[in-house]
Coordinates of C-alpha atoms and ligand atoms in Angstrom, one line a residue:
M7 CA 57.7 -154.6 -28.1
N8 CA 54.8 -152.7 -29.6
K9 CA 52.4 -150.3 -28.0
T10 CA 49.7 -152.9 -27.4
E11 CA 52.1 -154.9 -25.4
N12 CA 52.8 -151.9 -23.1
L13 CA 49.0 -151.8 -22.4
F14 CA 48.4 -151.2 -18.7
N15 CA 52.2 -150.5 -18.1
L16 CA 52.6 -153.7 -16.1
V17 CA 55.8 -154.7 -14.2
P18 CA 56.8 -157.4 -14.7
Q19 CA 55.6 -157.4 -18.2
P20 CA 53.3 -160.4 -18.9
V21 CA 54.4 -162.9 -21.4
S22 CA 51.5 -162.2 -23.7
I23 CA 48.9 -159.4 -23.9
K24 CA 46.3 -159.2 -26.7
A25 CA 44.1 -156.1 -26.5
S26 CA 40.8 -155.4 -28.2
D27 CA 39.0 -152.1 -28.9
A28 CA 36.2 -152.8 -26.5
Y29 CA 36.0 -151.6 -22.9
F30 CA 34.8 -153.2 -19.7
I31 CA 32.7 -150.7 -17.7
F32 CA 32.5 -151.4 -14.0
Q33 CA 31.7 -150.0 -10.6
P34 CA 34.2 -149.4 -7.7
Q35 CA 32.4 -152.1 -5.7
M36 CA 33.2 -155.4 -7.4
A37 CA 31.6 -158.8 -6.8
V38 CA 33.9 -161.8 -7.0
F39 CA 32.7 -165.3 -7.8
C40 CA 35.3 -167.9 -6.8
P41 CA 35.8 -171.3 -5.3
D42 CA 35.8 -171.4 -1.5
E43 CA 39.4 -172.3 -1.3
L44 CA 40.4 -168.9 -2.8
Q45 CA 38.7 -166.7 -0.2
G46 CA 42.1 -166.0 1.3
E47 CA 43.4 -164.7 -2.0
V48 CA 40.3 -162.5 -2.5
A49 CA 40.5 -161.1 1.0
V50 CA 44.2 -160.1 0.5
F51 CA 43.3 -158.6 -2.9
N52 CA 40.5 -156.6 -1.3
E53 CA 42.8 -155.4 1.5
Q54 CA 45.4 -154.3 -1.2
L55 CA 42.7 -152.5 -3.2
E56 CA 41.3 -150.7 -0.2
A57 CA 44.8 -149.6 0.9
S58 CA 45.6 -147.7 -2.3
T59 CA 42.7 -147.5 -4.7
P60 CA 39.0 -146.4 -4.7
F61 CA 38.0 -150.1 -5.4
K62 CA 36.7 -152.8 -3.1
C63 CA 35.6 -156.3 -3.8
R64 CA 33.4 -158.8 -1.9
R65 CA 32.6 -162.5 -2.6
T66 CA 29.3 -163.4 -4.2
E67 CA 27.6 -166.8 -4.7
N68 CA 25.8 -165.4 -7.7
K69 CA 27.9 -165.8 -10.8
A70 CA 25.5 -163.6 -12.8
E71 CA 26.2 -160.5 -10.7
A72 CA 30.0 -161.1 -10.6
S73 CA 32.4 -158.6 -12.2
I74 CA 35.3 -160.9 -11.5
I75 CA 35.0 -164.6 -12.1
I76 CA 37.8 -166.9 -10.9
E77 CA 38.1 -170.5 -11.9
L78 CA 40.7 -173.0 -10.9
T79 CA 41.3 -174.9 -14.1
G80 CA 44.6 -175.3 -15.9
G81 CA 47.7 -173.3 -16.7
S82 CA 48.9 -173.1 -20.2
C83 CA 52.5 -172.1 -20.6
G84 CA 55.9 -172.6 -19.1
S85 CA 58.0 -175.6 -18.2
E86 CA 56.7 -178.1 -15.7
N87 CA 58.3 -176.7 -12.5
V88 CA 57.1 -173.1 -13.0
N89 CA 53.8 -173.9 -14.6
A90 CA 52.0 -173.8 -11.3
E91 CA 52.2 -170.1 -11.3
A92 CA 50.7 -169.6 -14.7
Y93 CA 47.4 -167.7 -15.2
K94 CA 45.1 -166.3 -17.8
L95 CA 43.3 -163.0 -17.2
T96 CA 40.6 -162.0 -19.6
I97 CA 39.0 -158.6 -19.5
G98 CA 35.7 -159.1 -21.3
E99 CA 33.0 -156.6 -21.9
S100 CA 30.8 -157.9 -19.0
A101 CA 33.4 -159.4 -16.6
V102 CA 37.0 -160.1 -15.8
T103 CA 37.7 -163.8 -15.9
I104 CA 40.7 -165.4 -14.2
S105 CA 41.7 -169.0 -14.8
A106 CA 44.7 -170.8 -13.3
K107 CA 45.7 -174.2 -12.2
T108 CA 46.7 -173.2 -8.6
A109 CA 45.9 -170.6 -6.0
H110 CA 49.3 -169.1 -6.7
G111 CA 48.5 -168.6 -10.3
V112 CA 45.2 -167.0 -9.3
F113 CA 47.1 -164.7 -6.9
N114 CA 49.5 -163.7 -9.7
A115 CA 46.5 -162.8 -11.9
L116 CA 45.0 -160.7 -9.0
E117 CA 48.3 -158.8 -8.7
T118 CA 48.2 -158.0 -12.4
L119 CA 44.6 -156.8 -11.9
R120 CA 45.8 -154.8 -8.8
Q121 CA 48.4 -153.0 -11.0
I122 CA 45.7 -152.3 -13.6
L123 CA 43.3 -150.9 -11.1
M124 CA 45.9 -148.8 -9.4
C125 CA 46.2 -146.8 -12.6
C126 CA 42.6 -147.0 -13.6
K127 CA 41.0 -143.6 -13.8
T128 CA 37.3 -142.7 -13.9
P129 CA 36.2 -141.1 -17.2
N130 CA 33.7 -138.9 -15.4
K131 CA 35.4 -137.9 -12.2
G132 CA 33.2 -136.2 -9.6
S133 CA 30.0 -137.7 -10.8
P134 CA 28.0 -139.6 -8.2
F135 CA 27.5 -142.2 -10.8
A136 CA 31.2 -142.5 -11.5
H137 CA 32.2 -145.6 -13.3
Y138 CA 35.5 -146.9 -14.4
S139 CA 36.6 -148.6 -17.6
M140 CA 39.3 -151.0 -18.6
Q141 CA 40.3 -151.9 -22.1
C142 CA 39.4 -155.4 -22.9
A143 CA 42.4 -157.7 -23.2
E144 CA 43.6 -161.2 -22.8
I145 CA 46.7 -161.8 -20.8
E146 CA 48.5 -165.1 -20.7
D147 CA 51.4 -165.3 -18.3
C148 CA 53.8 -167.4 -16.3
P149 CA 57.2 -166.8 -14.8
R150 CA 60.5 -167.9 -16.3
F151 CA 62.1 -168.7 -13.0
E152 CA 60.7 -170.4 -9.9
W153 CA 62.9 -168.5 -7.4
R154 CA 62.3 -164.7 -7.6
G155 CA 63.4 -163.3 -4.3
F156 CA 64.6 -160.4 -2.2
M157 CA 66.8 -160.4 0.9
L158 CA 66.6 -157.9 3.7
D159 CA 69.5 -157.6 6.2
C160 CA 67.8 -157.1 9.6
A161 CA 71.0 -157.6 11.6
R162 CA 73.0 -154.6 10.6
T163 CA 69.9 -152.4 10.8
F164 CA 66.9 -153.7 12.7
F165 CA 63.7 -153.1 10.8
P166 CA 60.3 -153.3 12.5
V167 CA 57.7 -155.9 11.5
S168 CA 55.5 -153.1 10.0
F169 CA 58.3 -152.2 7.5
I170 CA 59.0 -155.8 6.6
K171 CA 55.3 -156.3 5.8
K172 CA 55.3 -153.2 3.7
L173 CA 58.2 -154.6 1.6
I174 CA 56.5 -158.0 1.4
D175 CA 53.4 -156.4 0.0
A176 CA 55.5 -154.4 -2.5
A177 CA 57.2 -157.6 -3.5
A178 CA 53.9 -159.3 -4.0
L179 CA 52.9 -156.5 -6.4
H180 CA 55.9 -157.5 -8.4
K181 CA 55.1 -161.2 -8.2
L182 CA 58.3 -162.0 -6.2
N183 CA 57.8 -165.2 -4.3
H184 CA 60.7 -165.6 -1.8
F185 CA 61.8 -163.4 1.1
H186 CA 65.2 -164.2 2.5
W187 CA 65.4 -162.9 6.0
H188 CA 69.0 -162.3 7.2
L189 CA 68.5 -162.6 11.0
T190 CA 72.0 -162.8 12.5
D191 CA 75.3 -161.1 12.0
D192 CA 78.2 -159.4 13.8
Q193 CA 76.0 -156.4 14.6
G194 CA 73.0 -158.2 16.1
W195 CA 71.3 -161.5 16.7
R196 CA 67.5 -161.1 16.1
I197 CA 65.9 -164.4 17.0
P198 CA 65.3 -165.7 20.5
V199 CA 66.7 -169.3 21.1
A200 CA 65.2 -170.7 24.3
E201 CA 68.4 -172.5 25.5
Y202 CA 70.6 -169.5 24.8
P203 CA 68.9 -166.4 26.3
K204 CA 72.0 -164.3 26.2
L205 CA 71.8 -164.2 22.4
I206 CA 69.0 -161.7 22.9
E207 CA 70.0 -160.2 26.3
I208 CA 73.5 -159.4 25.0
G209 CA 73.6 -160.3 21.3
S210 CA 70.8 -158.2 20.1
V211 CA 72.1 -155.0 21.7
A212 CA 74.6 -153.1 19.7
P213 CA 75.9 -149.6 19.8
D214 CA 74.4 -147.8 16.9
P215 CA 77.1 -145.9 15.0
R216 CA 74.5 -143.4 13.7
H217 CA 74.0 -142.1 17.2
Q218 CA 77.6 -141.8 18.3
L219 CA 77.5 -138.1 18.5
R220 CA 74.5 -138.1 20.8
D221 CA 73.6 -139.6 24.1
Y222 CA 72.4 -143.0 22.9
T223 CA 71.0 -146.0 24.8
P224 CA 71.1 -149.1 22.6
K225 CA 67.7 -150.5 21.8
K226 CA 66.9 -153.5 24.1
D227 CA 64.1 -154.8 22.0
A228 CA 65.9 -155.2 18.6
F229 CA 64.8 -158.7 18.0
Y230 CA 61.7 -160.5 16.6
T231 CA 59.6 -162.6 19.0
H232 CA 58.6 -166.0 17.7
E233 CA 55.0 -164.6 17.5
Q234 CA 56.2 -161.7 15.4
M235 CA 58.0 -164.0 13.0
K236 CA 55.0 -166.2 12.6
D237 CA 52.9 -163.1 11.9
V238 CA 55.4 -162.1 9.1
I239 CA 55.4 -165.7 7.8
S240 CA 51.6 -165.8 7.5
Y241 CA 51.3 -162.3 6.1
A242 CA 53.8 -163.4 3.4
A243 CA 52.2 -166.8 2.9
A244 CA 48.8 -165.0 2.2
R245 CA 50.7 -163.3 -0.6
H246 CA 52.3 -166.5 -1.9
I247 CA 55.8 -165.5 -0.6
M248 CA 57.9 -168.1 1.1
V249 CA 60.0 -166.7 4.0
V250 CA 63.5 -168.3 4.2
P251 CA 65.4 -167.6 7.5
E252 CA 69.2 -167.3 7.5
I253 CA 71.3 -168.2 10.5
E254 CA 74.8 -166.9 9.6
M255 CA 77.7 -169.3 10.5
P256 CA 80.6 -169.8 11.3
G257 CA 81.8 -166.2 10.6
H258 CA 80.0 -162.9 11.2
A259 CA 79.6 -164.2 14.7
S260 CA 80.5 -161.3 17.0
A261 CA 76.9 -161.2 18.4
I262 CA 77.2 -164.9 19.4
L263 CA 80.7 -164.5 20.8
A264 CA 79.7 -161.4 22.9
S265 CA 76.9 -163.5 24.4
Y266 CA 78.9 -166.7 24.9
P267 CA 82.7 -165.8 24.8
E268 CA 83.6 -169.4 25.5
L269 CA 82.6 -170.3 21.9
G270 CA 85.4 -168.3 20.3
C271 CA 88.9 -169.6 19.8
T272 CA 90.6 -167.0 22.2
G273 CA 87.8 -166.7 24.8
G274 CA 87.5 -162.9 24.2
P275 CA 86.7 -160.4 25.3
Y276 CA 84.2 -159.8 22.5
A277 CA 81.5 -157.2 21.8
V278 CA 78.6 -156.9 19.5
E279 CA 80.1 -155.0 16.6
G280 CA 79.2 -151.4 16.0
R281 CA 81.6 -151.3 13.1
W282 CA 81.1 -152.7 9.6
G283 CA 83.4 -155.3 8.0
I284 CA 84.7 -158.8 8.2
F285 CA 86.1 -159.7 11.6
D286 CA 88.7 -162.3 12.5
D287 CA 86.9 -163.6 15.6
V288 CA 84.6 -166.4 14.4
L289 CA 83.1 -169.5 16.1
C290 CA 85.6 -172.0 17.3
A291 CA 85.3 -175.0 14.9
G292 CA 87.0 -177.2 17.4
N293 CA 84.4 -176.6 20.1
D294 CA 81.4 -178.9 20.2
D295 CA 79.5 -176.4 22.3
A296 CA 79.6 -173.9 19.3
L297 CA 78.0 -176.6 17.1
K298 CA 75.4 -177.2 19.9
L299 CA 74.4 -173.5 19.8
L300 CA 74.1 -173.6 16.1
E301 CA 71.9 -176.7 16.2
A302 CA 69.6 -175.1 18.8
A303 CA 69.3 -172.0 16.4
V304 CA 68.6 -174.3 13.4
K305 CA 66.0 -176.3 15.4
T306 CA 64.3 -173.0 16.5
V307 CA 63.9 -171.7 13.0
A308 CA 62.9 -175.1 11.7
E309 CA 60.0 -175.1 14.1
I310 CA 58.9 -171.5 13.4
F311 CA 59.4 -171.3 9.6
P312 CA 57.4 -173.7 7.4
A313 CA 59.7 -173.1 4.4
P314 CA 61.5 -176.2 3.3
F315 CA 64.8 -174.2 3.3
I316 CA 67.1 -172.9 5.9
H317 CA 70.0 -170.6 4.9
I318 CA 73.2 -171.4 6.8
G319 CA 75.3 -168.5 5.6
G320 CA 78.9 -169.5 5.3
D321 CA 80.3 -166.4 3.7
E322 CA 83.2 -164.2 4.7
C323 CA 84.7 -166.4 7.4
P324 CA 88.4 -165.6 8.1
H325 CA 90.4 -168.7 9.3
V326 CA 93.2 -166.9 11.1
R327 CA 92.0 -167.8 14.6
W328 CA 91.6 -171.4 13.6
E329 CA 95.3 -171.5 12.5
T330 CA 96.6 -171.1 16.0
C331 CA 93.7 -172.5 18.1
P332 CA 94.5 -175.8 19.8
K333 CA 90.9 -177.0 19.7
C334 CA 90.6 -176.2 16.0
Q335 CA 93.9 -177.9 15.2
A336 CA 92.8 -180.9 17.2
R337 CA 89.6 -181.1 15.2
I338 CA 91.6 -180.9 11.9
K339 CA 93.8 -183.8 13.1
A340 CA 90.9 -185.9 14.4
E341 CA 88.9 -185.5 11.3
K342 CA 92.0 -186.0 9.0
L343 CA 91.4 -182.6 7.3
D344 CA 94.0 -180.9 5.1
G345 CA 93.8 -177.5 6.9
V346 CA 91.5 -174.7 7.9
D347 CA 89.8 -174.4 4.5
Q348 CA 88.6 -178.0 4.9
L349 CA 87.6 -177.2 8.5
Q350 CA 85.1 -174.8 7.2
S351 CA 83.8 -177.4 4.8
W352 CA 83.6 -179.8 7.7
I353 CA 81.3 -177.4 9.6
T354 CA 79.2 -176.8 6.5
S355 CA 78.6 -180.5 6.0
K356 CA 78.0 -181.0 9.7
M357 CA 75.4 -178.2 9.8
A358 CA 73.9 -179.3 6.5
A359 CA 73.3 -182.6 8.2
V360 CA 71.7 -180.8 11.2
V361 CA 69.4 -178.9 8.8
A362 CA 68.4 -182.2 7.2
K363 CA 67.8 -183.7 10.7
Y364 CA 65.1 -181.1 11.2
G365 CA 63.5 -181.9 7.8
K366 CA 64.9 -178.9 5.9
T367 CA 67.1 -178.3 2.9
P368 CA 70.2 -176.1 3.5
I369 CA 71.2 -173.1 1.4
G370 CA 74.7 -171.6 1.7
W371 CA 76.6 -168.6 0.2
D372 CA 79.0 -169.8 -2.5
E373 CA 81.9 -170.0 -0.1
V374 CA 80.5 -173.3 1.0
L375 CA 82.1 -174.7 -2.2
D376 CA 85.6 -173.6 -1.1
G377 CA 87.9 -176.3 0.2
T378 CA 85.4 -179.1 -0.6
E379 CA 87.5 -181.0 -3.1
N380 CA 87.8 -183.9 -0.7
I381 CA 84.7 -183.4 1.4
A382 CA 81.4 -184.4 0.0
L383 CA 78.7 -181.8 0.4
P384 CA 75.2 -183.1 0.5
Q385 CA 73.8 -183.1 -3.0
D386 CA 70.6 -181.2 -2.0
L387 CA 72.6 -178.2 -0.7
V388 CA 71.5 -175.1 -2.6
V389 CA 74.2 -172.7 -3.4
M390 CA 73.6 -168.9 -3.4
S391 CA 76.1 -167.4 -5.8
W392 CA 77.1 -163.9 -4.8
R393 CA 80.8 -163.4 -5.7
G394 CA 79.9 -163.2 -9.4
A395 CA 78.4 -166.1 -11.3
K396 CA 81.4 -168.3 -10.8
G397 CA 80.2 -170.1 -7.7
G398 CA 76.8 -170.7 -9.3
I399 CA 78.4 -172.1 -12.4
E400 CA 80.6 -174.5 -10.4
A401 CA 77.8 -175.6 -8.2
S402 CA 75.5 -176.2 -11.1
K403 CA 78.2 -178.3 -12.8
R404 CA 78.5 -180.3 -9.5
H405 CA 74.7 -180.8 -9.7
H406 CA 73.7 -178.5 -6.9
R407 CA 70.7 -176.3 -7.3
V408 CA 71.6 -172.6 -7.5
I409 CA 70.1 -169.2 -6.7
M410 CA 71.9 -166.4 -8.4
A411 CA 72.5 -163.1 -6.6
P412 CA 75.9 -161.9 -8.0
T413 CA 77.3 -158.5 -6.9
D414 CA 78.3 -157.8 -10.5
G415 CA 74.9 -158.8 -11.9
G416 CA 72.8 -155.9 -10.6
C417 CA 71.6 -158.0 -7.6
Y418 CA 73.2 -156.1 -4.8
L419 CA 70.8 -153.3 -4.1
D420 CA 72.9 -151.6 -1.4
Y421 CA 75.2 -150.4 -4.2
P422 CA 74.8 -146.8 -5.5
H423 CA 72.4 -146.2 -8.4
L424 CA 74.9 -144.1 -10.3
S425 CA 78.4 -142.6 -10.1
D426 CA 77.7 -139.5 -8.1
P427 CA 79.2 -138.7 -4.7
A428 CA 75.8 -137.5 -3.6
E429 CA 74.3 -141.0 -4.0
P430 CA 74.2 -143.3 -1.1
G431 CA 75.5 -146.8 -1.4
L432 CA 78.6 -149.0 -1.1
Q433 CA 81.0 -150.5 -3.7
S434 CA 80.4 -150.3 -7.4
V435 CA 77.7 -148.6 -9.3
T436 CA 74.6 -150.7 -10.1
T437 CA 72.3 -149.0 -12.5
V438 CA 68.6 -149.9 -12.9
R439 CA 69.6 -151.0 -16.4
K440 CA 72.2 -153.4 -14.9
S441 CA 69.5 -155.0 -12.7
Y442 CA 67.2 -155.2 -15.7
D443 CA 69.8 -156.8 -18.0
Y444 CA 70.6 -159.5 -15.5
S445 CA 70.0 -163.0 -16.6
P446 CA 70.6 -165.8 -14.0
L447 CA 71.6 -168.3 -16.8
P448 CA 75.3 -168.0 -17.5
D449 CA 76.4 -168.8 -21.1
A450 CA 79.0 -171.1 -19.6
L451 CA 76.4 -173.7 -18.7
S452 CA 75.0 -176.4 -20.8
E453 CA 71.2 -176.6 -21.3
E454 CA 71.1 -179.4 -18.8
E455 CA 73.2 -177.6 -16.2
K456 CA 71.0 -174.5 -16.6
L457 CA 68.1 -176.6 -15.2
N458 CA 69.9 -176.4 -11.8
I459 CA 69.4 -172.6 -11.7
L460 CA 66.3 -172.0 -9.7
G461 CA 66.3 -168.2 -10.3
G462 CA 67.7 -165.2 -8.6
Q463 CA 67.2 -162.5 -6.0
G464 CA 68.0 -158.9 -5.1
N465 CA 69.9 -158.5 -1.8
L466 CA 69.7 -155.4 0.4
W467 CA 72.5 -155.2 3.0
S468 CA 71.8 -152.6 5.6
E469 CA 75.2 -151.3 6.8
L470 CA 74.4 -147.8 5.5
L471 CA 70.6 -147.8 5.7
S472 CA 70.0 -145.3 8.4
S473 CA 66.2 -145.2 7.8
Q474 CA 63.4 -147.2 6.3
K475 CA 63.1 -144.6 3.6
L476 CA 66.7 -145.0 2.6
A477 CA 66.1 -148.8 2.3
E478 CA 63.2 -148.1 0.0
Y479 CA 65.3 -145.7 -2.1
M480 CA 68.0 -148.4 -2.6
L481 CA 65.4 -151.1 -3.5
F482 CA 63.3 -149.2 -6.0
P483 CA 63.1 -149.2 -8.9
R484 CA 65.9 -151.8 -9.2
L485 CA 63.8 -154.4 -7.5
C486 CA 61.1 -153.7 -10.2
A487 CA 63.7 -154.2 -12.9
L488 CA 64.9 -157.5 -11.3
S489 CA 61.3 -158.7 -10.9
E490 CA 61.0 -158.5 -14.7
A491 CA 64.5 -160.0 -15.3
L492 CA 63.4 -163.0 -13.3
W493 CA 59.9 -163.2 -14.8
L494 CA 60.6 -163.0 -18.5
D495 CA 62.8 -165.1 -20.7
K496 CA 65.9 -163.1 -21.8
K497 CA 64.6 -162.9 -25.4
D498 CA 61.4 -161.2 -24.2
K499 CA 63.0 -158.5 -22.2
D500 CA 63.2 -155.0 -23.6
F501 CA 64.8 -152.2 -21.6
E502 CA 63.2 -149.4 -23.7
S503 CA 59.7 -150.9 -23.1
F504 CA 60.5 -151.2 -19.3
S505 CA 61.7 -147.6 -19.1
E506 CA 58.4 -146.4 -20.7
R507 CA 56.3 -148.6 -18.4
L508 CA 58.3 -147.5 -15.4
K509 CA 57.1 -143.9 -15.8
V510 CA 53.6 -145.0 -15.0
H511 CA 54.6 -147.8 -12.6
K512 CA 56.2 -145.1 -10.4
E513 CA 52.7 -143.9 -9.7
R514 CA 52.0 -147.3 -8.1
L515 CA 55.1 -147.0 -6.0
D516 CA 53.9 -143.5 -4.9
M517 CA 50.5 -145.0 -4.0
L518 CA 52.3 -147.5 -1.7
N519 CA 54.3 -144.6 -0.2
L520 CA 57.5 -146.2 -1.4
L521 CA 60.5 -143.8 -1.9
Y522 CA 62.4 -144.6 -5.0
Y523 CA 65.4 -143.3 -7.0
R524 CA 64.4 -140.9 -9.7
G525 CA 67.7 -140.3 -11.6
P526 CA 69.0 -141.8 -14.9
L527 CA 68.4 -145.5 -15.3
D528 CA 71.6 -146.0 -17.2
E529 CA 75.1 -144.4 -17.2
Ligands
LIG621 ZN1 89.1 -172.7 17.7

């Protein structure tokens, strides 16, 4: 990439930037001319500008006085499915013009403009007549992948709504468009389900291992009310980010079992986990009441979340209890299953049908493919590949749509940034470069099979995140790197260019009060 293309130090880098020698001189108060249906996008843009820059914008009916002119017209690049997000941003000598086919495309353009304005400095600072200037340029842009996401584990560590909104806004700055909300796990159940009040009364209350050395009263309010979730959803929707809820099943179920011990194979006693790991006690697959609870949870999220997807987990479920449980064995016999592996597939297909009953499409971790040789999974089941790319490759060959988030692909952001005992994180080193170099399209797939890959996402598990700041430190700048890896085609990526731009982009992270890792980007 040449220097012109690094103009404005944008992340993710646009597909095309053409600069000219002219400058657009403007005032900090900007008038925006736009169609009525875009007033929400402009309002969010203004909110973002006011939060971290000297700029403001307001709508005007008078095109002649506008310094930003927005037109809903047509996108120009990209394949059919991602084209809806394309935009053109022209900085002319008298105005900035944005054209896009959809409101999402316009919003992407505004986020590019937000990045430019965040680093726009006045040439005559201190003057009461201060004005600002931007180099004139034409940017044409559209994403390579339609699914560009991040996951936050709010079960292991409960994060408040204010922090989730902060991350959603940071994700919008990077043009990410999906937030995967991990709401249930062994260490806590975070969503009220009307018919099962104990899920909150008991299941949301865990001993916090960070406080074991002090007098500690477990938090009783570590869950999101339905109103809070709707608030998060609309905040994200205003930023063109879809919120996808995850209800983990049938493993990672300690919080459910502590609340309703009769739903486990042994009957307990169980407790909400204060430890980390994979636990043998899972939901009893032979107990219809366990399926009823899961259905009530699915119905609840289906009613709250407008997203067309519900994530039904499926990962890390030991089968040891099922081996000796009379109810589970009776189910295997009644359903003519080969054994406990197929019993999990049976639950997956059952719950996928429940998700479909409420009008949604299921997503599952790649374990949902295990033991399914003789059990047909619904064809619309989306597979999230995390144990490497293998699951994604197999799913794609079996014509399932796939979201890539492999641990070995730089997508697990709870892993340490570099090999240094002083660095926080679990498991293997994941450098910023590793995240940057990630491509969700495995070479093992044919061109046709690659069409099943929707994109990818960065996952932040929170076992070791003792504070919001630590969560930020693990996310950034690897999430910046991933945002570009999912925005650009592999051939257009350039790590040297990214590293240069990142030096300036860090100023933006500072303006948003985001803590980030500052060490070497590569080992
Ligand atoms: Zn059982």
